[in-house]
Structure formats: C-alpha cells, structure tokens
PDB file of C-alpha atoms in Angstrom:
ATOM      1  CA  UNK A   1       0.055  -0.027  -0.095  1.00 72.00           C
ATOM      2  CA  UNK A   2       1.350   3.267  -1.209  1.00 84.00           C
ATOM      3  CA  UNK A   3       0.097   6.753  -1.380  1.00 90.00           C
ATOM      4  CA  UNK A   4       0.616   7.414  -4.943  1.00 92.00           C
ATOM      5  CA  UNK A   5      -0.259  10.413  -7.382  1.00 93.00           C
ATOM      6  CA  UNK A   6      -0.045   9.675 -11.156  1.00 93.00           C
ATOM      7  CA  UNK A   7       2.063  11.989 -13.078  1.00 95.00           C
ATOM      8  CA  UNK A   8       1.409  10.869 -16.704  1.00 93.00           C
ATOM      9  CA  UNK A   9       0.577   7.418 -17.942  1.00 93.00           C
ATOM     10  CA  UNK A  10       3.745   5.630 -16.627  1.00 95.00           C
ATOM     11  CA  UNK A  11       4.925   7.366 -13.510  1.00 96.00           C
ATOM     12  CA  UNK A  12       3.425   7.259  -9.989  1.00 96.00           C
ATOM     13  CA  UNK A  13       5.016   9.505  -7.383  1.00 96.00           C
ATOM     14  CA  UNK A  14       4.421   9.383  -3.645  1.00 96.00           C
ATOM     15  CA  UNK A  15       5.371   7.815  -0.316  1.00 96.00           C
ATOM     16  CA  UNK A  16       5.027   4.229   1.156  1.00 96.00           C
ATOM     17  CA  UNK A  17       5.151   3.325   4.605  1.00 95.00           C
ATOM     18  CA  UNK A  18       8.179   1.798   5.785  1.00 96.00           C
ATOM     19  CA  UNK A  19       6.035  -1.271   7.061  1.00 96.00           C
ATOM     20  CA  UNK A  20       4.118  -1.614   4.204  1.00 95.00           C
ATOM     21  CA  UNK A  21       7.486  -1.482   2.106  1.00 97.00           C
ATOM     22  CA  UNK A  22       8.914  -4.241   4.593  1.00 97.00           C
ATOM     23  CA  UNK A  23       5.983  -6.442   3.939  1.00 95.00           C
ATOM     24  CA  UNK A  24       6.472  -6.267  -0.032  1.00 96.00           C
ATOM     25  CA  UNK A  25       9.987  -6.980   0.462  1.00 96.00           C
ATOM     26  CA  UNK A  26       8.846 -10.034   2.692  1.00 96.00           C
ATOM     27  CA  UNK A  27       6.090 -10.991   0.070  1.00 95.00           C
ATOM     28  CA  UNK A  28       8.877 -10.678  -2.953  1.00 95.00           C
ATOM     29  CA  UNK A  29      11.301 -13.019  -1.060  1.00 95.00           C
ATOM     30  CA  UNK A  30       8.943 -15.321  -0.344  1.00 96.00           C
ATOM     31  CA  UNK A  31       7.649 -15.610  -4.027  1.00 95.00           C
ATOM     32  CA  UNK A  32      11.284 -15.618  -5.433  1.00 94.00           C
ATOM     33  CA  UNK A  33      13.257 -17.229  -2.828  1.00 93.00           C
ATOM     34  CA  UNK A  34      15.711 -14.260  -3.305  1.00 90.00           C
ATOM     35  CA  UNK A  35      15.499 -10.932  -2.114  1.00 91.00           C
ATOM     36  CA  UNK A  36      18.699 -10.094  -3.984  1.00 88.00           C
ATOM     37  CA  UNK A  37      16.841 -10.703  -7.384  1.00 90.00           C
ATOM     38  CA  UNK A  38      14.928  -7.156  -6.748  1.00 93.00           C
ATOM     39  CA  UNK A  39      18.137  -5.422  -7.324  1.00 91.00           C
ATOM     40  CA  UNK A  40      19.138  -7.238 -10.466  1.00 86.00           C
ATOM     41  CA  UNK A  41      19.087  -4.178 -12.610  1.00 84.00           C
ATOM     42  CA  UNK A  42      20.590  -1.601 -10.053  1.00 83.00           C
ATOM     43  CA  UNK A  43      24.051  -0.542 -10.825  1.00 70.00           C
ATOM     44  CA  UNK A  44      25.418  -2.207  -7.452  1.00 69.00           C
ATOM     45  CA  UNK A  45      24.238  -4.144  -4.514  1.00 64.00           C
ATOM     46  CA  UNK A  46      24.201  -3.417  -0.739  1.00 64.00           C
ATOM     47  CA  UNK A  47      27.487  -2.456   0.147  1.00 58.00           C
ATOM     48  CA  UNK A  48      27.272  -3.019   4.033  1.00 60.00           C
ATOM     49  CA  UNK A  49      26.283  -1.039   7.097  1.00 56.00           C
ATOM     50  CA  UNK A  50      29.563   0.279   8.103  1.00 61.00           C
ATOM     51  CA  UNK A  51      29.588   2.822   5.429  1.00 65.00           C
ATOM     52  CA  UNK A  52      28.845   6.378   6.231  1.00 65.00           C
ATOM     53  CA  UNK A  53      25.509   6.978   4.416  1.00 70.00           C
ATOM     54  CA  UNK A  54      24.407   3.464   5.533  1.00 78.00           C
ATOM     55  CA  UNK A  55      25.330   4.131   8.987  1.00 88.00           C
ATOM     56  CA  UNK A  56      23.149   7.199   8.746  1.00 90.00           C
ATOM     57  CA  UNK A  57      20.251   5.258   7.358  1.00 91.00           C
ATOM     58  CA  UNK A  58      20.337   2.938  10.185  1.00 93.00           C
ATOM     59  CA  UNK A  59      20.794   5.587  12.887  1.00 94.00           C
ATOM     60  CA  UNK A  60      17.790   7.568  11.440  1.00 94.00           C
ATOM     61  CA  UNK A  61      15.464   3.952  11.568  1.00 95.00           C
ATOM     62  CA  UNK A  62      16.759   3.313  15.185  1.00 94.00           C
ATOM     63  CA  UNK A  63      16.316   6.746  16.536  1.00 95.00           C
ATOM     64  CA  UNK A  64      14.069   8.946  14.403  1.00 95.00           C
ATOM     65  CA  UNK A  65      12.048   6.627  12.080  1.00 95.00           C
ATOM     66  CA  UNK A  66       9.166   9.273  12.114  1.00 95.00           C
ATOM     67  CA  UNK A  67      11.491  11.746  10.235  1.00 96.00           C
ATOM     68  CA  UNK A  68      12.818   8.882   7.803  1.00 96.00           C
ATOM     69  CA  UNK A  69      10.831  10.444   5.056  1.00 95.00           C
ATOM     70  CA  UNK A  70      12.137  13.994   5.419  1.00 95.00           C
ATOM     71  CA  UNK A  71      15.930  12.758   5.798  1.00 93.00           C
ATOM     72  CA  UNK A  72      15.981  10.229   2.956  1.00 93.00           C
ATOM     73  CA  UNK A  73      15.972  10.713  -0.543  1.00 91.00           C
ATOM     74  CA  UNK A  74      13.624   7.955  -1.742  1.00 95.00           C
ATOM     75  CA  UNK A  75      13.531   5.059  -3.891  1.00 96.00           C
ATOM     76  CA  UNK A  76      12.759   4.096  -7.655  1.00 95.00           C
ATOM     77  CA  UNK A  77      11.232   1.046  -8.868  1.00 96.00           C
ATOM     78  CA  UNK A  78      10.788   0.325 -12.477  1.00 95.00           C
ATOM     79  CA  UNK A  79       7.897  -2.185 -13.336  1.00 96.00           C
ATOM     80  CA  UNK A  80       6.563  -3.663 -16.349  1.00 95.00           C
ATOM     81  CA  UNK A  81       3.409  -2.642 -15.621  1.00 96.00           C
ATOM     82  CA  UNK A  82       1.045  -1.459 -12.501  1.00 94.00           C
ATOM     83  CA  UNK A  83      -2.519  -1.452 -11.787  1.00 92.00           C
ATOM     84  CA  UNK A  84      -4.797   0.052  -8.973  1.00 86.00           C
ATOM     85  CA  UNK A  85      -6.625  -2.577  -7.099  1.00 82.00           C
ATOM     86  CA  UNK A  86      -8.024  -0.742  -3.914  1.00 73.00           C
ATOM     87  CA  UNK A  87      -7.507   2.127  -1.831  1.00 70.00           C
ATOM     88  CA  UNK A  88      -3.922   2.730  -1.733  1.00 69.00           C
ATOM     89  CA  UNK A  89      -2.983  -0.535  -3.151  1.00 84.00           C
ATOM     90  CA  UNK A  90      -1.042  -1.140  -6.335  1.00 89.00           C
ATOM     91  CA  UNK A  91      -0.197  -4.356  -8.270  1.00 92.00           C
ATOM     92  CA  UNK A  92       3.250  -4.123  -9.481  1.00 94.00           C
ATOM     93  CA  UNK A  93       4.458  -6.625 -12.221  1.00 95.00           C
ATOM     94  CA  UNK A  94       7.900  -7.655 -12.441  1.00 95.00           C
ATOM     95  CA  UNK A  95       9.533  -5.008 -10.062  1.00 96.00           C
ATOM     96  CA  UNK A  96      13.221  -3.929  -9.712  1.00 94.00           C
ATOM     97  CA  UNK A  97      14.449  -1.318  -7.240  1.00 94.00           C
ATOM     98  CA  UNK A  98      16.992   0.689  -9.600  1.00 91.00           C
ATOM     99  CA  UNK A  99      17.740   3.386  -7.012  1.00 90.00           C
ATOM    100  CA  UNK A 100      17.500   2.885  -3.207  1.00 90.00           C
ATOM    101  CA  UNK A 101      19.399  -0.238  -2.808  1.00 88.00           C
ATOM    102  CA  UNK A 102      21.130   0.776   0.370  1.00 89.00           C
ATOM    103  CA  UNK A 103      18.199   2.548   1.789  1.00 93.00           C
ATOM    104  CA  UNK A 104      15.754  -0.629   1.034  1.00 95.00           C
ATOM    105  CA  UNK A 105      18.193  -3.179   2.421  1.00 92.00           C
ATOM    106  CA  UNK A 106      19.071  -1.020   5.707  1.00 93.00           C
ATOM    107  CA  UNK A 107      15.284  -0.820   6.324  1.00 95.00           C
ATOM    108  CA  UNK A 108      15.078  -4.664   5.780  1.00 95.00           C
ATOM    109  CA  UNK A 109      18.226  -5.374   8.286  1.00 92.00           C
ATOM    110  CA  UNK A 110      16.811  -3.074  10.851  1.00 94.00           C
ATOM    111  CA  UNK A 111      13.043  -3.829  10.561  1.00 95.00           C
ATOM    112  CA  UNK A 112      13.526  -7.816  10.127  1.00 94.00           C
ATOM    113  CA  UNK A 113      16.023  -7.729  13.343  1.00 91.00           C
ATOM    114  CA  UNK A 114      13.526  -5.621  15.474  1.00 91.00           C
ATOM    115  CA  UNK A 115      10.132  -7.153  14.171  1.00 91.00           C
ATOM    116  CA  UNK A 116      11.057 -10.900  13.794  1.00 86.00           C
ATOM    117  CA  UNK A 117      11.206 -13.101  16.563  1.00 70.00           C
ATOM    118  CA  UNK A 118      11.298 -10.776  19.411  1.00 66.00           C
ATOM    119  CA  UNK A 119       9.562 -13.044  21.977  1.00 62.00           C
ATOM    120  CA  UNK A 120       6.461 -12.348  23.820  1.00 62.00           C
ATOM    121  CA  UNK A 121       7.558 -10.273  26.567  1.00 63.00           C
ATOM    122  CA  UNK A 122       6.523  -6.536  26.828  1.00 74.00           C
ATOM    123  CA  UNK A 123       9.349  -4.080  25.925  1.00 80.00           C
ATOM    124  CA  UNK A 124       8.244  -0.444  26.198  1.00 88.00           C
ATOM    125  CA  UNK A 125      11.099   0.757  24.381  1.00 90.00           C
ATOM    126  CA  UNK A 126      10.474  -1.592  21.492  1.00 90.00           C
ATOM    127  CA  UNK A 127       6.937  -0.812  21.761  1.00 90.00           C
ATOM    128  CA  UNK A 128       7.809   3.180  21.776  1.00 93.00           C
ATOM    129  CA  UNK A 129       9.848   2.444  18.545  1.00 93.00           C
ATOM    130  CA  UNK A 130       7.140   0.605  16.570  1.00 92.00           C
ATOM    131  CA  UNK A 131       4.578   3.537  17.501  1.00 93.00           C
ATOM    132  CA  UNK A 132       7.154   5.751  15.800  1.00 94.00           C
ATOM    133  CA  UNK A 133       7.664   3.547  12.729  1.00 95.00           C
ATOM    134  CA  UNK A 134       3.787   3.344  12.129  1.00 93.00           C
ATOM    135  CA  UNK A 135       4.478   7.252  10.897  1.00 92.00           C
ATOM    136  CA  UNK A 136       7.412   6.457   8.791  1.00 96.00           C
ATOM    137  CA  UNK A 137       7.519   6.677   5.127  1.00 96.00           C
ATOM    138  CA  UNK A 138      10.132   6.399   2.242  1.00 97.00           C
ATOM    139  CA  UNK A 139       9.487   8.873  -0.922  1.00 97.00           C
ATOM    140  CA  UNK A 140       8.621   6.456  -3.565  1.00 97.00           C
ATOM    141  CA  UNK A 141       8.722   6.775  -7.669  1.00 97.00           C
ATOM    142  CA  UNK A 142       7.351   3.738  -9.926  1.00 96.00           C
ATOM    143  CA  UNK A 143       7.954   3.851 -13.452  1.00 96.00           C
ATOM    144  CA  UNK A 144       6.099   1.660 -15.950  1.00 96.00           C
ATOM    145  CA  UNK A 145       8.607   0.380 -18.793  1.00 93.00           C
ATOM    146  CA  UNK A 146       6.366  -1.904 -20.654  1.00 90.00           C
ATOM    147  CA  UNK A 147       7.475  -5.484 -21.433  1.00 83.00           C
ATOM    148  CA  UNK A 148      10.064  -4.145 -24.178  1.00 82.00           C
ATOM    149  CA  UNK A 149      11.365  -1.124 -21.876  1.00 87.00           C
ATOM    150  CA  UNK A 150      15.212  -2.218 -21.664  1.00 86.00           C
ATOM    151  CA  UNK A 151      16.599   1.034 -22.881  1.00 89.00           C
ATOM    152  CA  UNK A 152      14.106   2.822 -20.551  1.00 89.00           C
ATOM    153  CA  UNK A 153      15.008   0.751 -17.491  1.00 86.00           C
ATOM    154  CA  UNK A 154      18.533   1.183 -18.291  1.00 86.00           C
ATOM    155  CA  UNK A 155      18.573   4.831 -18.812  1.00 87.00           C
ATOM    156  CA  UNK A 156      16.244   5.315 -15.489  1.00 88.00           C
ATOM    157  CA  UNK A 157      18.795   3.025 -13.677  1.00 84.00           C
ATOM    158  CA  UNK A 158      21.572   5.397 -14.861  1.00 85.00           C
ATOM    159  CA  UNK A 159      19.902   8.669 -14.584  1.00 84.00           C
ATOM    160  CA  UNK A 160      18.775   8.192 -10.990  1.00 84.00           C
ATOM    161  CA  UNK A 161      22.079   7.067  -9.765  1.00 80.00           C
ATOM    162  CA  UNK A 162      23.991  10.057 -11.660  1.00 76.00           C
ATOM    163  CA  UNK A 163      23.713  12.776  -9.235  1.00 67.00           C
ATOM    164  CA  UNK A 164      26.783  14.469  -8.058  1.00 62.00           C
ATOM    165  CA  UNK A 165      28.323  12.757  -4.922  1.00 62.00           C
ATOM    166  CA  UNK A 166      27.847  14.902  -1.638  1.00 59.00           C
ATOM    167  CA  UNK A 167      31.151  14.188   0.292  1.00 64.00           C
ATOM    168  CA  UNK A 168      31.780  14.685   3.892  1.00 67.00           C
ATOM    169  CA  UNK A 169      33.414  18.388   3.627  1.00 71.00           C
ATOM    170  CA  UNK A 170      30.455  19.660   1.923  1.00 66.00           C
ATOM    171  CA  UNK A 171      28.486  19.976   4.807  1.00 62.00           C
ATOM    172  CA  UNK A 172      30.905  22.526   6.351  1.00 75.00           C
ATOM    173  CA  UNK A 173      28.237  24.995   4.133  1.00 71.00           C
ATOM    174  CA  UNK A 174      25.639  24.088   7.052  1.00 62.00           C
ATOM    175  CA  UNK A 175      28.041  25.098   9.864  1.00 78.00           C
ATOM    176  CA  UNK A 176      27.528  28.438  11.749  1.00 80.00           C
ATOM    177  CA  UNK A 177      31.268  28.907  12.386  1.00 84.00           C
ATOM    178  CA  UNK A 178      32.108  29.002   8.443  1.00 80.00           C
ATOM    179  CA  UNK A 179      29.014  30.723   7.531  1.00 82.00           C
ATOM    180  CA  UNK A 180      30.585  33.590   9.902  1.00 86.00           C
ATOM    181  CA  UNK A 181      33.909  33.307   8.621  1.00 84.00           C
ATOM    182  CA  UNK A 182      32.679  33.798   5.211  1.00 83.00           C
ATOM    183  CA  UNK A 183      30.972  36.727   5.739  1.00 86.00           C
ATOM    184  CA  UNK A 184      33.735  38.308   7.833  1.00 87.00           C
ATOM    185  CA  UNK A 185      36.281  37.383   5.218  1.00 84.00           C
ATOM    186  CA  UNK A 186      34.044  39.295   2.426  1.00 84.00           C
ATOM    187  CA  UNK A 187      33.176  42.323   4.647  1.00 87.00           C
ATOM    188  CA  UNK A 188      36.501  42.801   6.241  1.00 86.00           C
ATOM    189  CA  UNK A 189      39.003  41.835   3.860  1.00 83.00           C
ATOM    190  CA  UNK A 190      36.892  41.532   0.572  1.00 84.00           C
ATOM    191  CA  UNK A 191      38.049  37.818   0.085  1.00 84.00           C
ATOM    192  CA  UNK A 192      35.746  35.169  -1.127  1.00 84.00           C
ATOM    193  CA  UNK A 193      35.726  32.191   1.086  1.00 84.00           C
ATOM    194  CA  UNK A 194      34.038  29.272  -0.740  1.00 84.00           C
ATOM    195  CA  UNK A 195      32.348  26.874   1.736  1.00 79.00           C
ATOM    196  CA  UNK A 196      29.386  25.768  -0.551  1.00 73.00           C
ATOM    197  CA  UNK A 197      30.661  23.837  -3.458  1.00 72.00           C
ATOM    198  CA  UNK A 198      29.777  25.624  -7.025  1.00 72.00           C
ATOM    199  CA  UNK A 199      29.319  29.085  -5.112  1.00 76.00           C
ATOM    200  CA  UNK A 200      32.300  30.719  -6.998  1.00 76.00           C
ATOM    201  CA  UNK A 201      31.335  29.321 -10.373  1.00 75.00           C
ATOM    202  CA  UNK A 202      27.759  30.732  -9.729  1.00 62.00           C
ATOM    203  CA  UNK A 203      29.208  34.123  -8.905  1.00 69.00           C
ATOM    204  CA  UNK A 204      31.423  34.209 -12.032  1.00 71.00           C
ATOM    205  CA  UNK A 205      28.411  33.193 -14.089  1.00 62.00           C
ATOM    206  CA  UNK A 206      26.314  35.954 -12.572  1.00 62.00           C
ATOM    207  CA  UNK A 207      29.223  38.551 -13.055  1.00 68.00           C
ATOM    208  CA  UNK A 208      29.684  37.445 -16.953  1.00 62.00           C
ATOM    209  CA  UNK A 209      25.906  38.210 -17.702  1.00 54.00           C
TER     210      UNK A 209
END
C-alpha cells in the first residue's frame, strides 16, 4: 500500500509506509526465494552497514524513524506494468528497485531484526519505537517501462544513480562558524571564502551576464 499520485501515464510519485515496504519485500522474497533478485537491474548491490551513508540511514531508523521520509532521498522502482487494485494498493508486475538499494536493504535489516522473533515479553522501548515506525514513510517513484522497455529501464537506472556525490566536507556549508567566517572575510578583507561547492562558479557566471 502506497500513497501515490499519477504523473502522466507511466509514472507514480508519492510515499510508502516503511512497514508496507517491509511487507512488500517479505512477500517478494517469499515468491522468489531470493530478495537479491529485486536489485538485479541496479548498478550495485548492498555495500554493507559500516559505510557512512548506510550507517546514517540505520541511525535514523533506530532513533528517529518518524523523520525518515524527511531525511531520505527515496527510492525508484521500475515495473513492467502497474495497476490500481483498491484504496492505496497497487499491483506491480516484475518490479526492480533501481535506485535505493542501500535504503531498502537497511530498512530490511533493521526491521527484520526488530520485528521478527522478538519474543512475547513486553518491551516498552520497542513498543515506543514501533509507534514511531507507524509514522515512517519513504518517498517512492514507480516507473512503468512496458514489456520491451529495456532501454528505458537502463536509462532510468543510469540517471537516478548519476547525481553528484555529496562528500563529508560539503557539509561545512551548514556550519554556523564557517558561515560567519565567510561573511567576515568578505566584509573585512573583500576575500571570497567558498564554503559551498560551486558558489564561486555561480558568482562568476552572474558577473558575466
């Protein structure tokens, strides 16, 4: 079940509750016996939970799952076809996750560990986390490529995975100290301190107009 809005005949855009995504992945694994098949058309498989981005996804899921839809960029699923079956329910034919492998696999790992085989005793911390999880969503894009849409599938995979990478040093642009230093350097010494990647190129472009 997802809250989706059509954007043209072959594109759905919206959000999916994390619990519904988890149940979808469980159903897929049950039907195919191999969850990894859903990533067959992606450019890479799961890289492990020790990497910075994946660790950040896991920390959000554990500590602030209700904010997951705000913090995460979302996922893209390509399908041969989709149809609307009932309120908020869609039937997906031959789905592949082509952007969001790290996101969905981390969701799978965290939810599987915390929701399966947890015993019968009451755990107040776990119950509180489950309540927050009920509010959790992931931004979702579903693309219909048709039965012979291999080129569209490849292009969708390519372009949704081609954004410029954000490195750790890029985040200094959000730090108040660097913002103040940049302003002071400009005001006192007429020196431009670039703390946001591409800012100088943008200024030069404006000066040439």
